[in-house]
Amino acid sequence: MNAQSDIAMKTDEVLRVELEVFRSEHRDLDSAIAALAEAVSDQLTIRRLKKQKLALKDRIARIEDRLTPDIIA
């Protein structure tokens, strides 16, 4: 099952809860990346965390698009 069909099958309430969880994870990853960048030069770990953060950002955007009604101007 792909992410779009997964989102389409969930209720708005479930998506809002997931959205908050993903936003929290995104902030946590941002903090972890900043801490690693200052303390250690483990670029591989930093790159992996940045990829995770980007994937979360994409999921957040898809959910926000689903929850935001289309308004024709």
Coordinates of C-alpha atoms in Angstrom, one line a residue:
M1 CA 0.0 0.0 0.0
N2 CA 1.5 3.4 -0.9
A3 CA 1.4 6.5 1.3
Q4 CA -1.3 8.3 -0.7
S5 CA -3.8 5.4 -0.5
D6 CA -2.9 5.0 3.2
I7 CA -3.7 8.7 3.9
A8 CA -6.9 8.5 1.8
M9 CA -8.2 5.6 4.0
K10 CA -7.7 7.4 7.3
T11 CA -10.2 9.7 9.0
D12 CA -9.3 13.4 9.6
E13 CA -9.1 12.8 13.3
V14 CA -6.5 10.0 12.9
L15 CA -4.5 12.2 10.4
R16 CA -4.5 15.1 12.9
V17 CA -3.0 12.9 15.6
E18 CA -0.5 11.4 13.2
L19 CA 0.4 14.9 12.0
E20 CA 1.2 16.0 15.6
V21 CA 3.3 12.9 16.1
F22 CA 5.2 13.4 12.9
R23 CA 5.8 17.1 13.7
S24 CA 7.2 16.1 17.1
E25 CA 9.5 13.5 15.6
H26 CA 10.6 16.1 13.0
R27 CA 11.5 18.5 15.8
D28 CA 13.3 15.8 17.7
L29 CA 15.3 14.8 14.7
D30 CA 16.2 18.5 14.1
S31 CA 17.6 18.7 17.7
A32 CA 19.5 15.4 17.3
I33 CA 21.1 16.6 14.1
A34 CA 22.1 19.9 15.6
A35 CA 23.6 18.1 18.7
L36 CA 25.5 15.6 16.5
A37 CA 26.8 18.3 14.2
E38 CA 28.3 20.2 17.3
A39 CA 29.7 17.2 19.2
V40 CA 30.8 14.6 16.6
S41 CA 31.8 14.6 13.0
D42 CA 29.9 11.4 12.2
Q43 CA 28.6 12.5 8.8
L44 CA 27.0 9.2 7.9
T45 CA 24.7 9.3 11.0
I46 CA 23.9 13.0 10.3
R47 CA 23.0 12.2 6.7
R48 CA 20.8 9.3 7.8
L49 CA 19.0 11.5 10.3
K50 CA 18.5 14.3 7.7
K51 CA 17.0 11.7 5.3
Q52 CA 14.6 10.6 8.0
K53 CA 13.7 14.2 8.7
L54 CA 13.0 14.9 5.0
A55 CA 10.8 11.8 4.8
L56 CA 8.8 13.0 7.8
K57 CA 8.5 16.5 6.2
D58 CA 7.1 14.9 3.1
R59 CA 4.6 12.8 5.2
I60 CA 3.6 16.0 7.1
A61 CA 3.0 17.8 3.8
R62 CA 0.8 15.0 2.4
I63 CA -1.3 14.9 5.5
E64 CA -1.7 18.7 5.6
D65 CA -2.7 18.7 2.0
R66 CA -5.4 16.0 2.8
L67 CA -6.7 18.0 5.8
T68 CA -6.7 21.4 4.1
P69 CA -9.8 21.8 2.0
D70 CA -9.4 22.9 -1.7
I71 CA -10.8 26.4 -2.1
I72 CA -11.5 27.6 -5.6
A73 CA -10.8 31.4 -5.8

